[in-house]
XYZ file of C-alpha atoms in Angstrom:
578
model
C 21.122 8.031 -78.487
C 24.459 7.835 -80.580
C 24.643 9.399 -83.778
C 25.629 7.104 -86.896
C 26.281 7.761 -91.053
C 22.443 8.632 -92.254
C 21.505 6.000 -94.534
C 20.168 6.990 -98.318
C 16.553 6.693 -97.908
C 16.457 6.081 -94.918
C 13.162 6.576 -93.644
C 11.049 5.212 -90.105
C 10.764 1.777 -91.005
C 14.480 2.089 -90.810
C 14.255 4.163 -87.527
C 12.178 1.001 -86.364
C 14.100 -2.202 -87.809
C 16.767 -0.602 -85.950
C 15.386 0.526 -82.560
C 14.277 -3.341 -82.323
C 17.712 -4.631 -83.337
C 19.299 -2.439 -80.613
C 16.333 -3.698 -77.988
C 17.669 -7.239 -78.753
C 14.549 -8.745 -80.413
C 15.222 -11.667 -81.800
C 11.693 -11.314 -84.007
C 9.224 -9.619 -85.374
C 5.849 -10.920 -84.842
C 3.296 -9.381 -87.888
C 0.011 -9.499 -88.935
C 0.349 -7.806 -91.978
C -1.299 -4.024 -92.660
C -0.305 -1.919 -95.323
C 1.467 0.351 -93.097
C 3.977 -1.721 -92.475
C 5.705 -1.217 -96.160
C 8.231 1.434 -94.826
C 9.605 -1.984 -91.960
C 9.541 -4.465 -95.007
C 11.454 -1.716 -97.151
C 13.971 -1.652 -94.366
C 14.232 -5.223 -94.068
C 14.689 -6.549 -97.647
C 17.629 -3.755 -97.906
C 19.438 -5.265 -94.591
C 18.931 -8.663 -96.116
C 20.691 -7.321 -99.075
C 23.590 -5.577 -97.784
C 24.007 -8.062 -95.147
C 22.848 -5.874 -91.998
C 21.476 -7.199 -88.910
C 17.962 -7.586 -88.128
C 14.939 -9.087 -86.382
C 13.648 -12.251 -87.880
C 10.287 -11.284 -89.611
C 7.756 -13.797 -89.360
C 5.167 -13.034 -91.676
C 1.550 -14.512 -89.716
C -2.058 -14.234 -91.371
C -4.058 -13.668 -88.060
C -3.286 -11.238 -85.034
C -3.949 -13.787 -82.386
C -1.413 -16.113 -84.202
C 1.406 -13.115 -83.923
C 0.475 -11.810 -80.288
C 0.385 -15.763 -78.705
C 3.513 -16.658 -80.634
C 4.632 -13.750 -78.959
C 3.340 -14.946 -75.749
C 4.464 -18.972 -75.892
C 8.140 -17.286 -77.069
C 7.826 -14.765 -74.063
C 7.640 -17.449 -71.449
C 10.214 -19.552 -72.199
C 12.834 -16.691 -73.435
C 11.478 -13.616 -70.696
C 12.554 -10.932 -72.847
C 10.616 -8.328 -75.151
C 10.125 -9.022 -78.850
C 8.345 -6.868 -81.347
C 4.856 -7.427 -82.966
C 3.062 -5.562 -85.550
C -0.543 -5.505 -86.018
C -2.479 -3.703 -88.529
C -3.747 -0.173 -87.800
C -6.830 -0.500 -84.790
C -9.057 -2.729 -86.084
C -5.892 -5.462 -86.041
C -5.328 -4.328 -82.743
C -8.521 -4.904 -81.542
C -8.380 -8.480 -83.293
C -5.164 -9.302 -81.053
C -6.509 -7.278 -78.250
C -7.766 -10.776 -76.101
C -4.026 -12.302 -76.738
C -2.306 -8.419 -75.806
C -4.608 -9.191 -72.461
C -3.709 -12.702 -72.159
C 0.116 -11.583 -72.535
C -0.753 -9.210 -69.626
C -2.158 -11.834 -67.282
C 1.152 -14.274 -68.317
C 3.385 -11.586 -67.132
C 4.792 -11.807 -70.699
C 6.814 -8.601 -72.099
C 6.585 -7.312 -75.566
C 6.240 -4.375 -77.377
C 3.255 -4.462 -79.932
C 2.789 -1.605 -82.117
C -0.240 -0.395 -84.902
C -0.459 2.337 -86.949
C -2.743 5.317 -88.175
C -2.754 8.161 -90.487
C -2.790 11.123 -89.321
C -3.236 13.237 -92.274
C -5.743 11.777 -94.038
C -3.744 12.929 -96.985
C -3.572 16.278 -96.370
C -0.367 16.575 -95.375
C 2.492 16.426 -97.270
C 4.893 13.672 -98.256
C 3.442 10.185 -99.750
C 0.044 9.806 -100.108
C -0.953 7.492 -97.089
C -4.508 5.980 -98.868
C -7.943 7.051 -98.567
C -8.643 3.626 -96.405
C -7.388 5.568 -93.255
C -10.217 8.169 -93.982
C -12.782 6.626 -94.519
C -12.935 3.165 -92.053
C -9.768 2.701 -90.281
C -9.827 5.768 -87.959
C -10.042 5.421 -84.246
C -10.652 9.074 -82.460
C -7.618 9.843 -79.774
C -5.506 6.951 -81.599
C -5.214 3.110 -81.280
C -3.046 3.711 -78.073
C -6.092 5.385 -76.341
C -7.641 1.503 -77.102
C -4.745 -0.326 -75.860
C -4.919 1.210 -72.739
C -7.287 -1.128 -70.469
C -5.307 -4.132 -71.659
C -1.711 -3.428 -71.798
C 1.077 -2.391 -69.601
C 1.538 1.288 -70.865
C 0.455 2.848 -74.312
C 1.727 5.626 -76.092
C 2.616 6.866 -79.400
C 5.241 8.442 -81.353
C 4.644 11.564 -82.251
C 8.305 12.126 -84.419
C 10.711 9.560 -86.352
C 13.493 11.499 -84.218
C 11.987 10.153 -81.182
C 10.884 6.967 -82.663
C 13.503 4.665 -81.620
C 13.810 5.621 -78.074
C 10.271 5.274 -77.291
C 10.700 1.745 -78.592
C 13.879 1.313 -76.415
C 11.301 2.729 -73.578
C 8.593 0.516 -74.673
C 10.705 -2.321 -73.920
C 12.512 -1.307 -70.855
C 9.059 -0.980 -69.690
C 7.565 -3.987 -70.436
C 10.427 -6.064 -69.439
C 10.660 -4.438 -66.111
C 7.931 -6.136 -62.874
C 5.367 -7.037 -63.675
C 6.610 -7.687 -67.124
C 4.097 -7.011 -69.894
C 2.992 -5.785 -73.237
C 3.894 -2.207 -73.910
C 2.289 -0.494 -76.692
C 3.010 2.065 -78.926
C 1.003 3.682 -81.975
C 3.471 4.519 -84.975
C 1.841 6.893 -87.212
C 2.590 6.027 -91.315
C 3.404 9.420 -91.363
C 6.392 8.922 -88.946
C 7.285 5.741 -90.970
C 7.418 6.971 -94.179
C 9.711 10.074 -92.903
C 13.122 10.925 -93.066
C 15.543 9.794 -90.322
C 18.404 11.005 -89.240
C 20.325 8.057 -88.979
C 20.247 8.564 -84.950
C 20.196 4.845 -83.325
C 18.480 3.494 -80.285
C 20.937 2.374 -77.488
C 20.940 -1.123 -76.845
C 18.770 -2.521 -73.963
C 19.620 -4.011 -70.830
C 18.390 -6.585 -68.860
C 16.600 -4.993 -65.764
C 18.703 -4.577 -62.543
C 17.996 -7.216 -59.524
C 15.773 -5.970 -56.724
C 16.231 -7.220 -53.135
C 14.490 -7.833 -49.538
C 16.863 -6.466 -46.692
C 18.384 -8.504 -43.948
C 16.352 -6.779 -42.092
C 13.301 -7.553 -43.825
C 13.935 -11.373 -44.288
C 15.076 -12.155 -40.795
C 11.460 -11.934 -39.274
C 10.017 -13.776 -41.831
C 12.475 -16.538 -40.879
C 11.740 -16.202 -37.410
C 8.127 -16.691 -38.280
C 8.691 -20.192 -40.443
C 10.933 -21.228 -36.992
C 8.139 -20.686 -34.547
C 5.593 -22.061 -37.003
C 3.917 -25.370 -36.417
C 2.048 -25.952 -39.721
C 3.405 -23.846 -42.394
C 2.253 -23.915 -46.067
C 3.287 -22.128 -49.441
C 0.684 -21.434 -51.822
C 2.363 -20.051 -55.271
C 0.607 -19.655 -58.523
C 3.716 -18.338 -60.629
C 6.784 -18.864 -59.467
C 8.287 -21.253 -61.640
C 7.436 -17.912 -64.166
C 10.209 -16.057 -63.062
C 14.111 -16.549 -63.828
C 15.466 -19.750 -61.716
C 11.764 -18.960 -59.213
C 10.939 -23.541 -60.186
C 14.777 -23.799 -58.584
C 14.641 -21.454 -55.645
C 11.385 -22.516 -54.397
C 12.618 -26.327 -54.662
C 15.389 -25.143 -52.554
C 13.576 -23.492 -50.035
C 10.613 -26.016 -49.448
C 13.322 -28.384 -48.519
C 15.491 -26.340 -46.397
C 12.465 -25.771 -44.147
C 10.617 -28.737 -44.850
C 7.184 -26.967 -46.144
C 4.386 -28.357 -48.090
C 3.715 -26.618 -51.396
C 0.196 -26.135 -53.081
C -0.393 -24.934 -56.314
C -4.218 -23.946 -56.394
C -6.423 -24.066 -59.153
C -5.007 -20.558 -59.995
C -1.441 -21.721 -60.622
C -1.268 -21.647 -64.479
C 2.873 -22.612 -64.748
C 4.965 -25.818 -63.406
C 6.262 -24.178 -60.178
C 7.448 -26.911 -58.360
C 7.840 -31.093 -59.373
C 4.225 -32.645 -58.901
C 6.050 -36.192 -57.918
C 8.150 -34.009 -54.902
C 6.894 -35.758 -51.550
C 6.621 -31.854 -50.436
C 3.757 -31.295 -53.133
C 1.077 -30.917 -51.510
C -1.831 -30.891 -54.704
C -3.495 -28.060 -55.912
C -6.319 -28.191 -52.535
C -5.876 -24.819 -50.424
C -9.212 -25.638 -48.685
C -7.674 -28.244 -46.022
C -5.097 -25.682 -44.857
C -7.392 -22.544 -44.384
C -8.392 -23.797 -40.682
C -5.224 -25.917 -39.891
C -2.662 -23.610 -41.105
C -0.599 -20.807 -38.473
C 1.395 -19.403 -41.394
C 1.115 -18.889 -44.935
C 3.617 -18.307 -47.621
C 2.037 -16.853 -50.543
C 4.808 -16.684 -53.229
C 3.592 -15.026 -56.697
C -0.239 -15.177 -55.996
C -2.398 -12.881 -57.271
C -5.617 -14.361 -56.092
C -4.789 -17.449 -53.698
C -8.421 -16.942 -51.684
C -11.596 -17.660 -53.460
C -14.189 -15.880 -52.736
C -11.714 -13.219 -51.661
C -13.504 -13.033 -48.176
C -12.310 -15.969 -47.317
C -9.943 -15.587 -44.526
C -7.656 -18.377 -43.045
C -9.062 -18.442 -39.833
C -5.470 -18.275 -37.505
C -3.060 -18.231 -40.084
C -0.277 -15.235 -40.823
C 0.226 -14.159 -44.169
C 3.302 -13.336 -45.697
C 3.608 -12.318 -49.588
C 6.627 -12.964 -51.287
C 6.604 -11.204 -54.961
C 8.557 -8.447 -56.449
C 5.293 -6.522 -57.143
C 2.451 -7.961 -54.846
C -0.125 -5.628 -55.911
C -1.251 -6.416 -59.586
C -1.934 -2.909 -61.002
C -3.994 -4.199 -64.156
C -6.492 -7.018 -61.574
C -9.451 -5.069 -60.326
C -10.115 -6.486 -56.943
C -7.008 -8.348 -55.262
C -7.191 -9.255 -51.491
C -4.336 -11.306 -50.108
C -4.489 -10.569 -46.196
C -1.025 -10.421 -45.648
C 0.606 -9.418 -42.678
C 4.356 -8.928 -43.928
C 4.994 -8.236 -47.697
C 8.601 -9.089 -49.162
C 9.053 -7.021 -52.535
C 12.252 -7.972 -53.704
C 12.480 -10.090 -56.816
C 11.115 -13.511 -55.958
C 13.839 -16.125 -56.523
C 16.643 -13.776 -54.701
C 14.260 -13.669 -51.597
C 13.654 -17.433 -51.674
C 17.299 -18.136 -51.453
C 17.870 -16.173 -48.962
C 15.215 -17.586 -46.448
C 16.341 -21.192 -47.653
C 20.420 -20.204 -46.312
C 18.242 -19.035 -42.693
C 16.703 -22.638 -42.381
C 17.621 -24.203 -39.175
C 17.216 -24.170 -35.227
C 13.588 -26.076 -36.015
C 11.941 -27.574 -32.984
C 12.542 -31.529 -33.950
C 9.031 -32.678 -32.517
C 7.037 -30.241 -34.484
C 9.542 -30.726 -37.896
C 8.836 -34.676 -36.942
C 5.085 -34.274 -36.747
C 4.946 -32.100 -40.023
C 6.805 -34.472 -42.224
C 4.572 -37.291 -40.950
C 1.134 -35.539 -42.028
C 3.373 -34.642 -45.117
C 3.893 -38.108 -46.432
C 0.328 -38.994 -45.149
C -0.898 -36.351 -47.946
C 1.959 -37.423 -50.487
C 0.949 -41.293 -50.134
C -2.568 -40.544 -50.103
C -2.354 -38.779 -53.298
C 0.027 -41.048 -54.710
C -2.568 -43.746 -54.237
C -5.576 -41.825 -55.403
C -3.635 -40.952 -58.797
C -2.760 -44.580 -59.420
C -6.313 -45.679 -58.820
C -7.550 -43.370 -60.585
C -5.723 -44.247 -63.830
C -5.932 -48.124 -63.237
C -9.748 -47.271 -63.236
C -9.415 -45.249 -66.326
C -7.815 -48.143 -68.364
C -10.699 -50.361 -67.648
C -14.458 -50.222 -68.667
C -15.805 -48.190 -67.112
C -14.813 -44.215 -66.113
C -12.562 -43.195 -63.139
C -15.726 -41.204 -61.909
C -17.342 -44.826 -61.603
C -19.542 -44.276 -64.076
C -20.524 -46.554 -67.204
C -18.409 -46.706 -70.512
C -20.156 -44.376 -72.626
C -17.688 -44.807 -75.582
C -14.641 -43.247 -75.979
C -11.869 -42.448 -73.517
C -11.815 -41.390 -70.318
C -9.175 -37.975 -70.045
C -7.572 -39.588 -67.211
C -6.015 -42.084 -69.258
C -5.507 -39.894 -72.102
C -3.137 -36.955 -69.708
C -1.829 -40.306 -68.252
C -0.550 -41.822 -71.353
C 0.628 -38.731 -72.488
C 2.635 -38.288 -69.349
C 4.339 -41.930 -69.808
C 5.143 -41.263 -73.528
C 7.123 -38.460 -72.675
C 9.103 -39.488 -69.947
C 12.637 -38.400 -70.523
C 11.708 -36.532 -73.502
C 12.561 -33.271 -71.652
C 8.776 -32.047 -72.921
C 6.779 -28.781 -72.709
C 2.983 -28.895 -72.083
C 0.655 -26.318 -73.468
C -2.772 -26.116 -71.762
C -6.325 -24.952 -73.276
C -8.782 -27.619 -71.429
C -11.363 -26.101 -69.067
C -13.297 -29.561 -68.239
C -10.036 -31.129 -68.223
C -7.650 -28.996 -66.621
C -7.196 -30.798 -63.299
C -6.745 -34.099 -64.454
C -4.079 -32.881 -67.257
C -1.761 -31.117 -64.610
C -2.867 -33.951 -61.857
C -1.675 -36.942 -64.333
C 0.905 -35.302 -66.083
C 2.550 -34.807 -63.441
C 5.498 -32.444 -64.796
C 8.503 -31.720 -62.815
C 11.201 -29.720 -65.069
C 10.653 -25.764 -64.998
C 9.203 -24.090 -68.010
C 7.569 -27.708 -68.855
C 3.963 -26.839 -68.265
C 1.961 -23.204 -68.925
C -1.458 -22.286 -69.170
C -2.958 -20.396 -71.627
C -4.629 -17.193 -70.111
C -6.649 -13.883 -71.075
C -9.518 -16.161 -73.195
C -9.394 -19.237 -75.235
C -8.643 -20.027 -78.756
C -4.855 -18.760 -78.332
C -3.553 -22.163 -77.553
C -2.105 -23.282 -80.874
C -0.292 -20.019 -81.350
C 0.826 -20.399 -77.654
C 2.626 -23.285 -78.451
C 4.067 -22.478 -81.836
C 5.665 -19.739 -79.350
C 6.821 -21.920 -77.132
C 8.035 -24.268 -79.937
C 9.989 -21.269 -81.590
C 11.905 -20.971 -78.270
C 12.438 -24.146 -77.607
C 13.175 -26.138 -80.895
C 14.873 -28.937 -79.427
C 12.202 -29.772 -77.026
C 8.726 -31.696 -77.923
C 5.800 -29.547 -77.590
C 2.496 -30.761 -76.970
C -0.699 -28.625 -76.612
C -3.629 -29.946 -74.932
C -6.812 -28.599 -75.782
C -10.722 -29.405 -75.209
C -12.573 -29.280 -78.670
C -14.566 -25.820 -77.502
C -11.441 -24.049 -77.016
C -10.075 -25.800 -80.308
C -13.150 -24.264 -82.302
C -12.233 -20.709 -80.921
C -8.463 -20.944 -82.158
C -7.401 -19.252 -86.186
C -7.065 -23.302 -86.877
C -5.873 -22.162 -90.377
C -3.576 -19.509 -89.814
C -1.933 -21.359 -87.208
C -1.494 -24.464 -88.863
C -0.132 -22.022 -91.682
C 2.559 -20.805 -89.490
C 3.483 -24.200 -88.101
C 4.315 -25.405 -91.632
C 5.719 -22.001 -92.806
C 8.327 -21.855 -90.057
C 8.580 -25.405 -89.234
C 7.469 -25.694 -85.786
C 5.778 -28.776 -85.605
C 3.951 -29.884 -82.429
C 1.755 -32.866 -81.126
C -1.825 -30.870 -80.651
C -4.264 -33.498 -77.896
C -7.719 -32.498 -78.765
C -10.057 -33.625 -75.321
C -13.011 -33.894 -77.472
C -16.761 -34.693 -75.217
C -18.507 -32.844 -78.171
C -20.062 -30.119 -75.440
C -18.881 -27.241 -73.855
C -19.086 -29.072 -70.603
C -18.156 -25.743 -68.397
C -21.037 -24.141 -69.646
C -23.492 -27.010 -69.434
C -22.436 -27.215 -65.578
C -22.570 -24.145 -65.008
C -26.835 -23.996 -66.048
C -27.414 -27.072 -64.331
C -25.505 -25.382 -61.196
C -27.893 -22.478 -60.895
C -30.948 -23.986 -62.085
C -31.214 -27.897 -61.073
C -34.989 -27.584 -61.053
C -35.016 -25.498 -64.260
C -37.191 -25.703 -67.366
C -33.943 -27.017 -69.045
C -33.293 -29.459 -66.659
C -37.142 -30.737 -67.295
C -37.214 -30.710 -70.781
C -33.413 -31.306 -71.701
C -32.999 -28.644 -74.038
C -29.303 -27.155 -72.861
C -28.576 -24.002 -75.141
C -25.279 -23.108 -75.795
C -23.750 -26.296 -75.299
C -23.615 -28.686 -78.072
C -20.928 -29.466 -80.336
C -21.863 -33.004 -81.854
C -22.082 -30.700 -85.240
C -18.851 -30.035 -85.065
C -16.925 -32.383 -88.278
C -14.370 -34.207 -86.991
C -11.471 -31.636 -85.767
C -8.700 -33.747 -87.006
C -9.841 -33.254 -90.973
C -8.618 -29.485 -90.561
C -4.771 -30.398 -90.614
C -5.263 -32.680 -94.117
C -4.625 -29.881 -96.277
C -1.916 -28.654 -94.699
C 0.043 -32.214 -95.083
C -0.234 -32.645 -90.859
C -0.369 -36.094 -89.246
C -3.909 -36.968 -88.514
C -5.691 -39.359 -86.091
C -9.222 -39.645 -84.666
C -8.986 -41.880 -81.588
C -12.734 -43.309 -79.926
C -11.501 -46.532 -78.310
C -9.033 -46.904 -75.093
C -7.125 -49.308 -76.975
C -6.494 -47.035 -79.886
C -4.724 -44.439 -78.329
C -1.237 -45.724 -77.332
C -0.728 -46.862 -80.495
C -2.264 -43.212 -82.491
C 0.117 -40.852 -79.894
C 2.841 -42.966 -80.660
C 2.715 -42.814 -84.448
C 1.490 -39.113 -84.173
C 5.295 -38.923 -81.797
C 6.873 -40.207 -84.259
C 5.738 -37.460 -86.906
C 6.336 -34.953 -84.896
C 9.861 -35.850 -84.422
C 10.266 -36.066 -88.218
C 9.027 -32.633 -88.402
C 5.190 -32.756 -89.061
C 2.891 -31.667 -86.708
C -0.017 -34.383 -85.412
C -3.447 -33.771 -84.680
C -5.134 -36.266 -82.509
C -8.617 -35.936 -81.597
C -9.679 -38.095 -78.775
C -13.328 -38.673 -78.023
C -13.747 -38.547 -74.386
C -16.285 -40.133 -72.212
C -16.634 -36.762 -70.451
């Protein structure tokens, strides 16, 4: 820490606003608690006298902050700050902290106790504390399962280091939240004017010579490589690198079911679909590159394949059971080690590269052909499944619309469908990095998600497709609140088949012969109650449109576009046929 000229009054929301300037966040993310009066103190004097500071966004919901967090996080990769209010706020973020967590997202959230009760001295901190905000051991001891690191600090002299810390920490691999518990005792004290030193992007790791020279040596002598990668086009220039190393050794790439970010161009004749299954038996080497759980069930071994695991840190510590069977790890940072395998491709055996790029286009054309039946199907009738026009649209038309109206609009997809998650990445077919992310850690964080992603990416249309069960989990209000209070307007897709679908499978899958199945009375399922999900954005001035006919739709996402562009955000609800 430097020493600077103590400030009069200067107090720990000072120490704070500061240690965050210094970290380089570019916001504060807060769902307002009353212990956060010492930070807005701090801020309405730097606004005054000029001083630099965080932008303060000023959210009514804690899953709103954290995933605006989150959708900001991905695009940007470095820490901002987010206040929540005291543990029970905490708690009510807590499934978007652990869906930060899962994203590989860094940020340093903080909440705040008493720890006096008022019977210390200084300001009275209010009976609330006392009497039903309290959590025993602190609200770090209840961040602990789902964040990076937790801690708390325990002075206002150490206060803006341990934020520095909290961010150094969370920024470095596997990037995550960090939290820390700021006692309103420590933010109502006096500083000392002592300031955080600024923070630094973390220092490249790397895989040796030689490390990387045997794992070349392996892709030579293989006949029927593969890469399997689930995050890749996550990390810093990772959609680039792995473009350029597919091609230099002519590999296939599959992105499982798993893969929740654009990692490599869908329309690349080396993609390879999101099917490990085919290659599990046929493949003698596989590249896992950012997979955290490639196999499903785990037990299920390739039967002659080697493994090699290329990530910067392989071994999730926050995943409870991880098996990847590898054979050779390679631990330096992901997009580094893919470049330098890609400048070691060469000396391939020109019958077995010739027989591998024939099966290659074989798989591209085939799936080239089953995508473009698929949507001529889904324009007519009747569904692509085959089955009879039940009313409304089938979602293979809708993601394949979608993907047409954006063409060259340089675009960023948003994901919350679980019925419909295939065919949205399948038919979207995006190609740019950072334009496609799936939500993770639990749905209903999807809208906030994208306002994130929005906030970092103002230039860009966002869309966020969402199924109408995940819809109905999402703080509709609050984040319609905070897409008209900051202007962030986005085109929200609603995949509406008025069920939860994944849960109706899921009971017919274990009991086909059940009493349900007899009777037709499916609990848990039905959302035909549910008003119409494109009334909730009237008040708020949004565009609005309720689409049950194929030949409604081009015409509704095009004027819904248009809004958006204008700066309104558009709802459109789209009955599906299933």
């Amino acid at each position: 820490m430097t020493d600077s000229k103590n400030k009069p009054g200067a107090d720990g929301g000072e120490a704070l606003v500061s240690a965050f300037n210094a970290v380089g966040a570019e916001y504060l993310f807060c769902s307002s608690g009353s212990e956060w009066a010492p930070v807005w103190e701090s801020l309405a004097r730097r606004h005054r006298d000029g001083e630099p500071a965080p932008e303060y966004l000023d959210l009514t919901h804690e899953t709103v902050a954290v995933g605006m967090a989150t959708g900001y996080g991905l695009v940007r990769r470095r820490p901002q700050g987010v206040l929540l209010h005291a543990a029970p706020g905490l708690l009510q973020g807590s499934m978007a902290v652990h869906g930060a967590l899962l994203a590989g997202v860094p940020m340093v959230v903080a909440s705040s106790e008493s720890t006096t009760y008022g019977d210390g001295p200084g300001p009275d901190p209010g009976g609330q504390w006392y009497r039903n905000l309290s959590i025993v051991g602190g609200p770090h001891q209840v961040a602990q399962p789902f964040t990076k690191w937790s801690n708390e600090a325990a002075s206002v002299h150490t206060l803006p280091t341990m934020i520095t810390r909290s961010a150094e920490l969370a920024w470095r691999a596997p990037a995550g939240p960090a939290y820390l518990n700021v006692p309103l005792e420590i933010l109502l004290e006096e500083w000392d004017g002592r300031e955080a030193k600024p923070v630094v992007p973390p220092g490249s790791t790397h895989s040796s010579p030689e490390e990387v020279d045997p794992v070349a040596q392996m892709i030579r002598e293989a006949r029927n490589p593969v890469i399997v990668t689930e995050t890749a086009g996550r990390e810093e220039g990772g959609f680039e690198a792995l473009v350029a190393f597919a091609e230099a050794w002519h590999i296939p790439v599959v992105e499982p079911d798993s893969a929740v970010c654009g990692n490599f161009p869908r329309t690349h004749p080396l993609h390879a679909g999101n099917d490990i299954g085919p290659w599990m038996d046929e493949a003698d080497l596989i590249l896992l590159v950012n997979c955290r759980a490639p196999f499903y069930p785990p037990s299920r071994r390739p039967s002659k394949a080697k493994i090699v695991v290329i990530d910067q840190v392989p071994q999730r510590p926050h995943v409870a059971y991880q098996v990847l069977f590898a054979d050779v790890y390679l631990e330096g940072a992901v997009a580094n080690t893919l470049r330098q395998l890609a400048r070691r491709a060469g000396d391939l055996d020109p019958a077995g590269l010739a027989a591998r790029r024939a099966a290659q286009e074989e798989r591209h054309h085939a799936e080239e052909a089953a995508v473009t039946s698929a949507e001529a199907a889904a324009e007519g009738t009747g569904g692509a499944d085959g089955t009879e026009d039940r009313g409304g649209v089938d979602p293979v038309h809708v993601a394949a619309l979608l993907r047409r109206l954006l063409d060259g609009e340089d675009a960023i997809v948003v994901d919350e469908t679980i019925t419909h998650s295939r065919t949205v990445r399948r038919h979207l077919r995006t190609s740019a990095p950072d334009s496609y992310f799936y939500v993770q850690g639990g749905l209903g964080q999807g809208i906030a998600v994208a306002l994130g992603v929005k906030l970092a990416a103002r230039n860009r249309p966002v869309v966020l497709t969402v199924g109408d069960g995940a819809f109905a989990y999402n703080p509709v209000i609050p984040s319609y609140d905070a897409a008209t209070a900051y202007g962030l307007p986005l085109l929200i897709v609603v995949f509406n088949n008025r069920v939860y679908r994944s849960m109706n499978l899921n009971h017919r899958r274990f009991y086909p012969d059940g009493a349900a199945a007899g009777t037709g009375e499916w609990l848990g399922t039905d959302l035909h109650r549910l008003p119409r999900l494109a009334a909730f954005a009237e008040p708020f001035g949004m565009h609005t449109e309720t689409v049950d006919t194929t030949d409604a739709l081009a015409p509704a996402l095009e004027r819904a576009l248009k809004a958006v562009a204008q700066g309104t955000t558009a709802v459109v609800d789209v009955l599906v046929t299933r």
